Amino acid sequence: METIQFIDLTVSSTIILFLVGFVGGMVSGFIGSGGAFVLTPAMMSMGVPAIVAVASNMAHKFPKALVGAYKRNKYGQVDIKLGVVMGIFAEIGVLIGKNIMVDIRAAFGPTGTNLYVSFVFVVVLAIVGSIVLKDGLMEKRGLGKSMDPSPKKLPALAQWVRRFQIPGTMIHFKSIDAKISFLILAPLGIATGMLAATIAVGGFIGVPAMMYFVGLPALTASATELVIAFVMGMGGSILYAMEGAVDIRLAMIILAGSLFGIQIGAIGTTYVKDYVVKFVMAAIMLMVLVSRFFYIPGYLSQLGRIAPIKESTINVLNGIGEGTLFFALVFGAVMILRALYTGIREHRITEVDATPLPALASRENFSRFLVASDGSDFSAAAVREAFGLAQKCASKVYVMSLVATGTEYGGLGQSILKQEITQAQTLLDDIQKDAVSLGLSCETLVINGQVVDHEIISQAERLHTDLIVMGRRGRRGLARMMLGHATANVIGKSHYNVLVVPRAAHIDGRHMVLATDGSRHADRAAITAGELAKKCRMPITVVSVVEADAQADLRSKAEQTVQRVVDYLKREKITVEGHVMLGRPDAKIIEVAQEKNADLIVVGSHGLTGLERILVGSTTERILNGTSTAVLVVKEG
Amino acid sequence: MNMIKSGVDRKKNALVTTLLLGMASATLYLLLFLYSESLTHVATLIRQGHKIYVVIPIGGALIFSFVHGAFTGRFWDLLGLKAKKQVG
């Protein structure tokens, strides 16, 4: 076997590789389809042998797939079992594909593999590019069919697959709640792996296969493809690395650029219509196809399969090939950046017009609520109680959902970001319908960002809301066992009052327990509690707790504090009683809430530091974690 | 005023995290260039039968991807590049 040569890294080749990675990443993110069909030929055009180009491409992709699969699994979008089963078969496909490459290389030298890879590229891109172009044209004419199989009607192929029952080969998959024979999955997985080993784009087969053969929704198929991409990508990279074919320098420089590009591309899709994405995808694919096509006569001539072509003619053909590829890259980059620039500019103009400032009002006005929803049961409780409270206070409700940004958007098949945004919007549309049926004024927002609490606080500031309503444990709840990470951060980092609603809590207006320790923030809590009690006609029990071994003067001070708050609330014409209790503050407050059958506990909280635990205040946090009653945390403001 | 301050604080924290991740990423790439020849040599050693060195390209790919991925994700977010906001 001929020695595998790595190219020399010069300043110019490094810059070119970075830019190729950047554009490749941008294209990946935009069309959600690997981008390897841009990266592999681009590396080959720079003189990188085909086997090194494919191997290095795989090595830069599999860690991204791992991060993506982990994150998507947290959102419940991944069928791990299906991904692993398909991934194992794909691995077999990679092994076969890699051996074909190595054998071709042994028999015909690097020109042989270059020809083989180029040929597969031309065939695959011609097929996929034509299908995408046809889809795009149909959609533009309004005749397009949704890529997502209808949840009610399973594709005919998937129905047939599920009827294909061979005892001993059936595997149950949770995402579809059905059994499928691994004899069906094996050829699909192997084909995915073989294609990945040959041109580093397996998703062309994997995603449509899972949608139409297995019957997965597009989003689950794309997310599950990340598991396959990781399993086979890592296995494939190890196999190629064993041959010494992975040039880690190339892979990492491409990675540097591609990670910058992916998010631009993925975000770009949200500003254009679906058919525009398909046109760009088809145009790039067909241009890359043409560029590869020009290299084939040279390879055939070098292998002696056709009459010899003059060196100068081969150079001209290669030059045309390089020029076409360069044009495809520039075209892709310009189209995506243009779409993004125009989209963002138009969006900003409409956004400014769409958000008038509210009238000046006291922060105890309870006129604008912001509810964070992620579709989980935890946030469903928050939405339900926010609506109930909004009816009593005649408030406007904003419901937001956050779609997190990630690097997995280059991850194959379809653009996950766009699908996720659509899914989030569908969820919010249902919530909005509920709100309207209750006679509420409700607006919904799908926000894209990295840090959940940051985005929630930013929206609260932008919308001038006076209450944030959140579930106690959201999707990031695994990070903290009880109080959700995002909820704790919002309480800790914002100046907004936060209503934390446990899943089983119902605020019916029965009774309110107000905790006070005489501090400024407790006074603020008393004023807020009073305003809310008037709107909801709720009686209040004011509680101050001192340690059991506290000195007499502390108890007497607590009694004065309670009396002061009781007097204030009586002046506000609220039914109120007050108690001083001995014991641990959080335990006693929860105990009183249970005794009084209270449906709301109100506590004050202070300050702003990054350390959420200290900040939320240990008593407040223990109350939040220990009670199944809704808790209103009043911030000093 | 506090509210404005809280917004500034959050942006400052986000900037610091992004800068730290950016520095970590830059350090990794600096090492990649400094040890460029050694990495080529590693591939030669693997081809000569020292298969254990496979951990270097594979482990390297994982580390670079995690660090640089975390940096680029925050980088664009910090610059305000976000998906189109859907308002219903």
XYZ file of C-alpha atoms in Angstrom:
725
model
C 0.000 0.000 0.000
C 1.235 3.453 -0.886
C 2.201 5.768 1.949
C -0.552 8.210 2.907
C 0.760 11.747 2.556
C -0.482 14.629 4.720
C -0.317 18.069 3.149
C 2.033 20.715 4.564
C 0.299 23.292 6.669
C 1.261 26.785 5.566
C -0.338 30.060 6.621
C -2.306 30.221 3.383
C -3.468 26.587 3.487
C -4.533 27.071 7.132
C -6.556 30.168 6.257
C -8.136 28.418 3.268
C -9.017 25.373 5.389
C -10.550 27.619 8.067
C -12.617 29.476 5.471
C -13.655 26.229 3.778
C -14.686 24.919 7.217
C -16.588 28.140 7.909
C -18.521 28.030 4.648
C -18.989 24.263 4.965
C -20.348 24.780 8.479
C -22.626 27.549 7.293
C -23.970 25.344 4.499
C -24.396 22.454 6.999
C -26.359 24.592 9.385
C -28.464 26.103 6.616
C -29.460 22.947 4.824
C -28.982 20.673 7.843
C -27.094 18.203 5.781
C -23.592 17.397 6.843
C -21.744 19.841 4.669
C -19.226 17.076 4.046
C -20.201 17.158 0.408
C -18.620 20.614 0.355
C -15.731 19.874 2.733
C -14.504 16.573 1.263
C -14.196 17.831 -2.356
C -12.693 21.115 -1.115
C -9.983 19.234 0.762
C -9.378 17.013 -2.244
C -8.994 20.104 -4.414
C -6.274 21.295 -2.024
C -4.321 18.126 -2.724
C -5.507 16.118 0.283
C -5.831 12.422 -0.703
C -9.472 11.253 -0.784
C -8.995 8.770 2.063
C -7.498 11.467 4.343
C -10.223 13.946 3.366
C -13.011 11.497 4.227
C -11.278 10.283 7.425
C -10.502 13.780 8.726
C -14.020 14.881 7.906
C -15.460 12.068 9.999
C -13.123 12.886 12.890
C -14.304 16.501 12.987
C -17.953 15.474 12.926
C -18.466 12.761 15.514
C -17.808 14.881 18.656
C -20.364 17.412 17.416
C -22.855 14.575 17.006
C -22.152 13.436 20.585
C -22.851 16.880 22.052
C -25.957 17.207 19.886
C -27.312 13.765 20.737
C -26.796 14.352 24.473
C -28.643 17.654 24.338
C -31.492 16.435 22.127
C -31.945 13.436 24.406
C -32.551 15.800 27.314
C -35.366 17.346 25.267
C -36.855 13.888 24.701
C -36.322 14.014 20.924
C -34.027 11.015 20.596
C -34.823 7.312 20.357
C -31.517 6.102 21.772
C -32.252 2.418 21.191
C -33.066 2.976 17.526
C -30.004 5.228 17.146
C -27.709 2.651 18.713
C -29.158 -0.281 16.707
C -28.912 1.700 13.446
C -25.491 2.985 14.543
C -24.164 -0.563 15.015
C -25.354 -1.589 11.555
C -23.976 1.671 10.175
C -20.657 0.743 11.768
C -20.681 -2.491 9.786
C -21.408 -0.367 6.706
C -18.463 1.902 7.565
C -16.214 -1.136 7.886
C -17.307 -2.413 4.480
C -17.020 1.063 2.928
C -13.583 1.650 4.445
C -12.307 -1.733 3.280
C -13.500 -0.979 -0.233
C -11.548 2.306 -0.079
C -8.431 0.616 1.292
C -8.645 -2.195 -1.284
C -9.107 0.252 -4.143
C -6.147 2.218 -2.856
C -4.030 -0.933 -2.658
C -4.992 -1.967 -6.184
C -5.046 1.335 -8.028
C -3.239 3.812 -5.769
C -4.612 7.171 -4.556
C -5.961 8.024 -8.035
C -8.211 4.970 -7.749
C -9.801 6.161 -4.488
C -10.026 9.709 -5.811
C -11.960 8.400 -8.827
C -14.178 6.172 -6.681
C -15.059 8.968 -4.236
C -15.655 11.435 -7.070
C -17.883 8.951 -8.890
C -20.012 8.249 -5.787
C -20.256 12.006 -5.196
C -21.500 12.644 -8.720
C -24.126 9.895 -8.519
C -25.378 10.722 -4.989
C -25.431 14.480 -5.516
C -27.243 14.064 -8.832
C -29.968 11.998 -7.176
C -30.328 13.992 -3.934
C -29.848 17.363 -5.662
C -32.608 16.606 -8.184
C -35.038 15.460 -5.480
C -34.367 18.569 -3.391
C -34.735 20.849 -6.424
C -38.046 19.194 -7.361
C -39.321 19.527 -3.771
C -38.312 23.199 -3.721
C -40.078 23.920 -7.020
C -43.236 22.128 -5.832
C -43.231 24.090 -2.575
C -42.742 27.400 -4.368
C -45.801 26.647 -6.478
C -47.708 25.823 -3.324
C -47.885 22.148 -4.181
C -45.291 20.996 -1.670
C -46.055 18.284 0.761
C -44.786 18.447 4.289
C -41.628 16.424 4.891
C -43.063 15.368 8.207
C -45.230 12.278 7.890
C -48.649 13.013 9.344
C -48.813 11.740 12.907
C -52.244 10.308 12.166
C -51.365 8.668 8.874
C -48.266 6.521 8.821
C -46.374 6.434 5.483
C -47.355 3.346 3.452
C -43.797 2.054 3.628
C -43.737 2.294 7.425
C -47.078 0.478 7.638
C -45.625 -2.343 5.540
C -42.472 -2.436 7.686
C -44.542 -2.836 10.856
C -46.503 -5.701 9.330
C -43.218 -7.442 8.504
C -43.041 -9.720 11.533
C -40.346 -12.382 11.841
C -40.243 -13.961 15.292
C -36.916 -13.590 17.040
C -35.881 -10.524 15.022
C -38.351 -7.979 16.381
C -37.154 -5.028 18.496
C -39.526 -2.694 20.339
C -38.858 1.059 19.954
C -40.322 3.470 22.466
C -40.606 6.473 20.154
C -43.036 4.686 17.837
C -44.326 2.193 20.420
C -44.046 -0.591 17.865
C -41.792 -3.493 16.985
C -39.603 -3.519 13.904
C -37.508 -6.384 12.600
C -33.782 -5.725 12.711
C -33.654 -7.387 9.295
C -35.267 -4.190 7.965
C -32.967 -1.896 9.901
C -29.786 -3.756 8.936
C -29.689 -2.796 5.220
C -30.723 0.789 6.037
C -27.962 1.117 8.645
C -25.353 -0.557 6.469
C -26.189 1.707 3.503
C -25.948 4.769 5.785
C -22.539 3.611 7.019
C -21.203 2.759 3.576
C -22.159 6.173 2.259
C -20.619 7.825 5.320
C -17.360 5.920 4.846
C -17.223 6.890 1.189
C -18.226 10.546 1.152
C -18.728 11.285 4.888
C -22.436 12.060 4.438
C -24.555 9.244 5.865
C -27.552 11.374 6.778
C -28.735 11.429 3.158
C -29.900 7.869 3.757
C -30.358 7.699 7.544
C -32.912 10.478 8.039
C -35.310 9.677 5.149
C -35.000 5.973 6.060
C -36.128 6.607 9.634
C -38.957 8.886 8.496
C -40.395 6.715 5.750
C -39.432 3.162 6.791
C -39.719 3.516 10.566
C -42.332 6.303 10.611
C -40.498 8.735 12.900
C -41.455 12.436 12.841
C -38.830 14.573 11.047
C -37.523 16.136 14.262
C -37.062 12.787 16.027
C -35.470 11.325 12.899
C -32.971 14.201 12.667
C -32.195 14.021 16.380
C -31.832 10.224 16.340
C -29.543 10.537 13.329
C -27.132 12.336 15.694
C -26.809 9.106 17.725
C -26.127 7.148 14.542
C -23.666 9.804 13.392
C -21.847 9.574 16.715
C -21.754 5.768 16.915
C -20.623 5.262 13.340
C -18.583 8.471 13.172
C -16.510 7.537 16.206
C -16.128 3.934 15.042
C -15.310 5.055 11.517
C -12.810 7.639 12.755
C -11.071 4.990 14.875
C -10.954 2.601 11.909
C -9.492 5.275 9.637
C -7.163 6.487 12.394
C -5.820 2.913 12.680
C -4.776 3.273 9.039
C -3.073 6.529 9.951
C -5.511 8.345 7.636
C -6.903 10.900 10.110
C -5.039 14.196 9.810
C -6.050 15.716 13.130
C -4.565 19.091 12.106
C -6.842 19.318 9.082
C -9.837 18.036 11.035
C -9.404 20.592 13.818
C -8.827 23.586 11.535
C -11.960 22.666 9.605
C -13.750 22.254 12.946
C -12.634 25.744 14.025
C -14.297 27.300 11.006
C -17.277 25.008 10.837
C -18.405 25.614 14.426
C -18.470 29.350 13.706
C -20.419 28.733 10.514
C -23.002 26.210 11.681
C -24.980 28.584 13.866
C -25.045 31.314 11.229
C -26.486 28.796 8.784
C -28.998 27.304 11.221
C -30.195 30.722 12.365
C -30.371 31.840 8.717
C -33.009 29.182 7.982
C -35.428 30.793 10.403
C -35.485 33.981 8.324
C -36.292 32.402 4.936
C -39.010 30.235 3.469
C -38.479 26.468 3.241
C -38.208 26.439 -0.526
C -35.367 28.991 -0.446
C -33.372 26.584 1.763
C -34.064 23.811 -0.733
C -33.060 25.925 -3.752
C -29.762 26.880 -2.108
C -29.164 23.244 -1.135
C -29.903 21.957 -4.636
C -27.820 24.687 -6.295
C -24.767 23.957 -4.123
C -25.122 20.192 -4.584
C -25.391 20.448 -8.343
C -22.440 22.841 -8.562
C -20.282 20.523 -6.439
C -21.371 17.650 -8.693
C -20.265 19.571 -11.788
C -16.942 20.479 -10.152
C -16.198 16.801 -9.305
C -17.217 15.769 -12.782
C -14.320 17.735 -14.301
C -11.747 15.707 -12.341
C -12.999 12.320 -13.540
C -11.400 12.334 -17.059
C -8.006 13.108 -15.473
C -8.310 10.225 -13.001
C -9.454 7.813 -15.738
C -6.547 8.888 -17.934
C -4.003 8.448 -15.097
C -5.385 4.960 -14.475
C -5.070 4.111 -18.174
C -8.795 3.424 -18.510
C -9.251 5.887 -21.355
C -6.932 7.205 -24.048
C -4.239 9.395 -22.418
C -5.186 13.025 -22.049
C -2.503 15.682 -22.293
C -1.239 17.006 -18.947
C -2.158 20.544 -19.976
C -5.749 19.476 -20.741
C -6.026 17.730 -17.351
C -4.759 20.894 -15.673
C -7.374 22.976 -17.482
C -10.146 20.538 -16.478
C -8.953 20.472 -12.861
C -8.823 24.268 -12.930
C -12.447 24.421 -14.106
C -13.356 21.932 -11.365
C -11.645 24.041 -8.697
C -13.235 27.223 -10.051
C -16.715 25.680 -9.991
C -16.246 24.464 -6.410
C -14.957 27.881 -5.354
C -17.976 29.484 -6.977
C -20.305 27.003 -5.202
C -18.754 27.913 -1.830
C -18.950 31.664 -2.452
C -22.498 31.320 -3.797
C -23.569 29.377 -0.689
C -21.951 31.870 1.679
C -23.414 34.914 -0.102
C -26.927 33.446 -0.281
C -26.979 32.527 3.412
C -25.481 35.791 4.657
C -27.841 37.782 2.436
C -30.848 35.854 3.730
C -29.705 36.422 7.297
C -28.974 40.134 6.850
C -32.244 40.922 5.057
C -34.254 38.755 7.448
C -32.798 40.263 10.603
C -33.222 43.821 9.310
C -36.892 43.310 8.393
C -37.550 41.459 11.623
C -36.051 44.247 13.738
C -38.227 46.852 12.050
C -41.437 44.863 12.675
C -40.349 44.027 16.204
C -39.867 47.662 17.163
C -43.326 48.495 15.804
C -44.922 45.532 17.499
C -43.905 46.261 21.066
C -45.482 49.458 22.355
C -44.572 50.530 25.862
C -47.189 49.929 28.537
C -48.665 52.763 30.588
C -46.669 53.628 33.708
C -47.889 51.546 36.623
C -46.894 50.395 40.072
C -44.998 47.113 40.162
C -47.781 45.677 42.327
C -50.217 46.235 39.500
C -50.067 42.612 38.284
C -50.937 43.800 34.800
C -48.410 41.854 32.696
C -47.275 38.299 33.400
C -44.495 36.438 31.655
C -44.764 32.640 31.751
C -41.936 30.359 30.679
C -43.084 27.142 29.065
C -41.063 24.212 27.758
C -43.970 21.868 27.112
C -43.256 19.792 30.236
C -45.802 18.984 32.962
C -43.859 21.317 35.254
C -44.361 24.312 33.017
C -47.962 23.275 32.236
C -48.772 23.912 35.909
C -47.144 27.350 35.675
C -49.205 28.208 32.593
C -52.430 26.963 34.199
C -51.961 28.979 37.390
C -50.744 32.060 35.530
C -53.983 32.010 33.546
C -56.040 31.577 36.722
C -54.302 34.503 38.389
C -54.486 36.606 35.224
C -58.270 36.170 35.168
C -58.501 37.467 38.735
C -56.130 40.383 38.106
C -57.251 41.127 34.505
C -53.651 40.788 33.394
C -52.125 40.331 29.986
C -50.090 37.120 29.706
C -46.976 36.579 27.614
C -46.012 32.937 27.206
C -42.467 32.282 26.014
C -40.647 29.160 25.001
C -36.913 28.924 24.533
C -35.195 26.993 21.799
C -31.578 26.544 22.758
C -28.810 27.237 20.259
C -26.458 24.351 19.634
C -23.671 23.134 17.428
C -25.593 20.057 16.354
C -27.468 21.981 13.692
C -24.995 20.787 11.122
C -26.408 17.475 12.148
C -27.873 15.973 9.092
C -31.184 15.524 7.402
C -33.192 18.628 8.069
C -32.486 21.769 9.968
C -33.263 20.860 13.560
C -33.430 24.475 14.688
C -36.230 25.345 12.292
C -38.160 22.204 13.208
C -37.763 22.923 16.902
C -38.990 26.476 16.503
C -42.036 25.209 14.610
C -42.686 22.632 17.322
C -42.361 25.250 20.073
C -44.696 27.586 18.173
C -47.278 24.800 17.805
C -47.144 24.242 21.560
C -47.561 27.964 22.214
C -50.420 28.207 19.703
C -52.321 25.601 21.731
C -51.599 27.514 24.927
C -52.771 30.739 23.291
C -56.038 29.087 22.233
C -56.633 28.050 25.864
C -55.952 31.626 26.988
C -58.355 33.091 24.450
C -61.064 30.623 25.483
C -60.650 31.939 29.052
C -61.101 35.493 27.792
C -57.455 36.431 28.386
C -55.211 38.652 26.331
C -52.229 36.470 25.474
C -49.142 36.785 23.297
C -46.616 34.066 22.606
C -42.913 34.236 21.858
C -40.433 31.639 20.705
C -36.965 32.789 21.687
C -33.656 31.381 20.547
C -30.697 31.624 22.904
C -28.045 29.922 24.967
C -28.833 30.661 28.596
C -32.437 30.090 29.704
C -32.541 32.458 32.699
C -30.769 35.203 30.764
C -33.384 35.041 28.002
C -36.315 35.016 30.440
C -35.025 38.053 32.323
C -34.280 39.879 29.053
C -37.838 39.294 27.842
C -39.267 40.407 31.199
C -37.300 43.647 30.861
C -38.310 44.160 27.242
C -42.006 43.528 27.879
C -42.113 45.475 31.158
C -43.751 42.567 32.943
C -44.361 42.697 36.673
C -44.458 38.974 37.389
C -42.548 35.990 36.029
C -44.331 32.649 36.452
C -42.279 29.452 36.291
C -42.555 25.766 37.127
C -40.507 24.447 40.012
C -38.550 22.000 37.933
C -38.115 22.364 34.222
C -36.075 20.456 31.705
C -32.902 21.526 33.329
C -34.169 20.068 36.584
C -31.674 17.245 36.508
C -29.005 19.790 37.270
C -30.681 20.458 40.592
C -32.768 17.878 42.286
C -35.624 20.098 43.357
C -35.720 23.760 42.483
C -35.109 24.007 38.731
C -31.794 25.474 37.710
C -33.371 28.096 35.468
C -36.021 28.988 38.072
C -33.383 29.381 40.784
C -31.287 31.556 38.484
C -34.209 33.789 37.514
C -35.061 34.346 41.191
C -31.413 34.923 42.040
C -30.457 37.189 39.177
C -33.540 39.310 38.454
C -35.411 42.075 40.216
C -38.761 40.653 39.176
C -41.293 38.979 41.412
C -41.331 35.295 40.576
C -44.260 32.955 41.143
C -42.975 29.386 41.446
C -45.672 26.809 40.765
C -45.086 23.161 41.734
C -46.781 20.643 39.469
C -49.637 19.843 41.880
C -50.295 23.417 43.049
C -53.653 25.154 42.484
C -54.190 28.800 43.395
C -57.915 29.030 44.074
C -57.795 32.116 46.292
C -58.351 30.175 49.547
C -55.623 31.501 51.825
C -52.260 33.203 51.718
C -49.366 32.771 54.145
C -47.022 35.739 54.324
C -43.596 35.182 55.875
C -41.964 38.188 57.448
C -38.760 38.905 59.380
C -39.099 42.682 59.543
C -36.523 43.316 56.819
C -37.001 45.727 53.913
C -37.627 42.926 51.440
C -40.177 41.369 53.828
C -41.984 44.729 53.921
C -41.998 44.787 50.141
C -43.446 41.267 50.196
C -46.181 42.468 52.592
C -47.201 45.315 50.260
C -47.274 42.969 47.242
C -49.178 40.288 49.171
C -51.728 42.933 50.214
C -52.303 44.055 46.632
C -52.730 40.483 45.453
C -55.027 39.565 48.356
C -57.301 42.507 47.474
C -57.518 41.396 43.835
C -58.122 37.744 44.738
C -60.079 38.403 47.962
C -57.761 36.124 49.908
C -57.339 36.095 53.683
C -53.747 36.292 54.919
C -51.885 34.710 57.814
C -48.738 36.643 58.673
C -46.013 34.485 60.190
C -42.673 35.326 61.769
C -40.511 32.483 62.999
C -37.738 32.698 65.593
C -35.406 29.933 66.719
C -36.729 27.921 69.680
C -33.839 29.017 71.899
C -34.074 32.681 70.900
C -33.910 35.297 73.626
C -37.032 37.052 74.841
C -36.188 40.351 73.147
C -36.008 38.610 69.762
C -39.443 37.103 70.279
C -40.833 40.442 71.351
C -39.326 42.079 68.247
C -40.914 39.382 66.058
C -44.299 40.036 67.689
C -43.954 43.762 66.976
C -43.016 42.980 63.368
C -46.041 40.755 62.856
C -48.337 43.311 64.500
C -46.972 46.057 62.246
C -47.742 44.025 59.110
C -51.158 42.930 60.422
C -52.071 46.570 61.134
C -51.034 47.603 57.632
C -53.086 44.847 56.004
C -56.125 45.623 58.162
C -55.942 49.227 56.997
C -56.036 47.806 53.451
C -59.286 46.031 54.452
C -57.866 42.540 54.202
C -58.887 39.684 56.505
C -55.682 38.968 58.380
C -54.263 37.190 61.423
C -50.682 37.041 62.725
C -48.524 34.494 64.541
C -45.032 34.287 65.949
C -43.740 30.744 65.965
C -40.713 28.970 67.364
C -38.627 26.564 65.294
C -36.936 26.354 61.911
C -38.386 29.099 59.720
C -38.965 27.087 56.531
C -40.513 24.106 58.346
C -42.870 26.327 60.379
C -43.981 28.377 57.362
C -44.755 25.211 55.403
C -46.567 23.805 58.453
C -48.773 26.894 58.770
C -49.533 26.757 55.030
C -50.702 23.156 55.439
C -52.790 23.919 58.544
C -54.503 26.836 56.861
C -54.949 24.885 53.594
C -53.183 27.843 51.980
C -52.732 27.938 48.242
C -50.069 30.628 48.173
C -46.996 31.416 50.266
C -45.422 34.855 49.873
C -41.794 35.475 50.839
C -39.381 38.322 50.274
C -35.993 37.853 48.704
C -33.068 40.141 48.249
C -30.154 41.127 46.196
C -28.197 40.164 43.187
C -25.191 37.877 43.103
C -24.183 35.125 40.774
C -24.419 32.498 43.474
C -28.014 31.490 43.187
C -28.083 29.428 46.380
C -26.896 32.224 48.592
C -28.960 34.617 46.657
C -32.304 32.947 46.642
C -31.765 32.863 50.391
C -31.495 29.540 52.114
C -34.866 29.845 53.908
C -36.639 30.849 50.712
C -35.002 28.022 48.796
C -35.895 25.487 51.490
C -39.511 26.674 51.396
C -39.545 26.382 47.607
C -38.147 22.882 47.771
C -40.238 21.698 50.698
C -43.755 22.732 49.772
C -46.254 21.655 47.165
C -47.934 25.081 47.461
C -47.234 27.874 44.972
C -44.695 30.404 46.276
C -44.508 34.050 45.299
C -40.961 35.330 45.760
C -41.114 39.117 46.018
C -37.960 40.946 45.029
C -36.942 44.237 46.500
C -36.923 45.942 43.100
C -31.439 51.853 37.741
C -31.006 48.487 39.357
C -32.666 46.818 36.442
C -30.241 48.397 34.008
C -27.405 47.322 36.279
C -28.663 43.749 36.358
C -28.725 43.680 32.549
C -25.165 45.018 32.417
C -24.048 42.449 35.023
C -25.528 39.588 33.079
C -23.867 40.783 29.881
C -20.572 41.148 31.749
C -20.824 37.596 33.102
C -21.649 36.273 29.642
C -18.677 38.183 28.213
C -16.289 36.813 30.853
C -17.444 33.203 30.243
C -17.130 33.647 26.485
C -13.660 35.182 26.818
C -12.477 32.345 29.084
C -13.765 29.734 26.657
C -12.210 31.678 23.764
C -8.852 31.709 25.550
C -9.077 27.963 26.226
C -9.910 27.354 22.576
C -7.072 29.609 21.360
C -4.627 27.758 23.650
C -5.672 24.422 22.155
C -5.114 25.732 18.633
C -1.767 27.215 19.607
C -0.719 23.766 20.872
C -2.005 22.217 17.638
C 0.277 24.447 15.572
C 3.263 24.132 17.924
C 3.056 20.331 17.816
C 1.971 20.113 14.172
C 4.999 18.012 13.138
C 4.631 15.688 16.119
C 1.012 15.060 15.156
C 2.045 14.091 11.625
C 4.645 11.823 13.190
C 1.921 10.228 15.374
C 0.048 9.203 12.188
C 3.282 7.675 10.840
C 3.764 5.739 14.104
C 0.177 4.419 13.863
C 0.840 3.258 10.297
C 3.969 1.491 11.554
C 1.834 -0.536 13.942
C 1.765 1.548 17.156
C -2.053 1.516 17.193
C -2.293 2.848 20.752
C -1.547 6.348 19.412
C -5.052 6.344 17.871
C -6.197 7.882 21.165
C -4.417 11.123 20.225
C -6.476 12.082 17.133
C -9.718 10.681 18.585
C -9.300 12.216 22.065
C -8.060 15.444 20.492
C -11.169 15.692 18.317
C -13.410 15.322 21.376
C -11.573 17.924 23.465
C -11.376 20.499 20.662
C -15.026 20.021 19.824
C -16.258 20.497 23.391
C -14.150 23.580 24.128
C -14.404 25.316 20.776
C -18.093 24.353 20.433
C -18.921 25.909 23.799
C -17.019 29.056 22.786
C -18.598 29.546 19.350
C -22.099 28.879 20.725
C -21.744 31.684 23.239
C -19.844 33.906 20.809
C -22.726 34.386 18.372
C -25.281 34.602 21.172
C -23.237 37.385 22.757
C -23.141 39.253 19.449
C -26.933 39.028 19.338
C -27.245 36.599 16.440
C -30.454 34.756 17.223
C -33.103 32.877 15.330
C -36.137 34.810 14.157
C -38.397 35.446 17.105
C -41.828 33.920 16.550
C -44.551 36.110 17.986
C -48.088 34.794 18.164
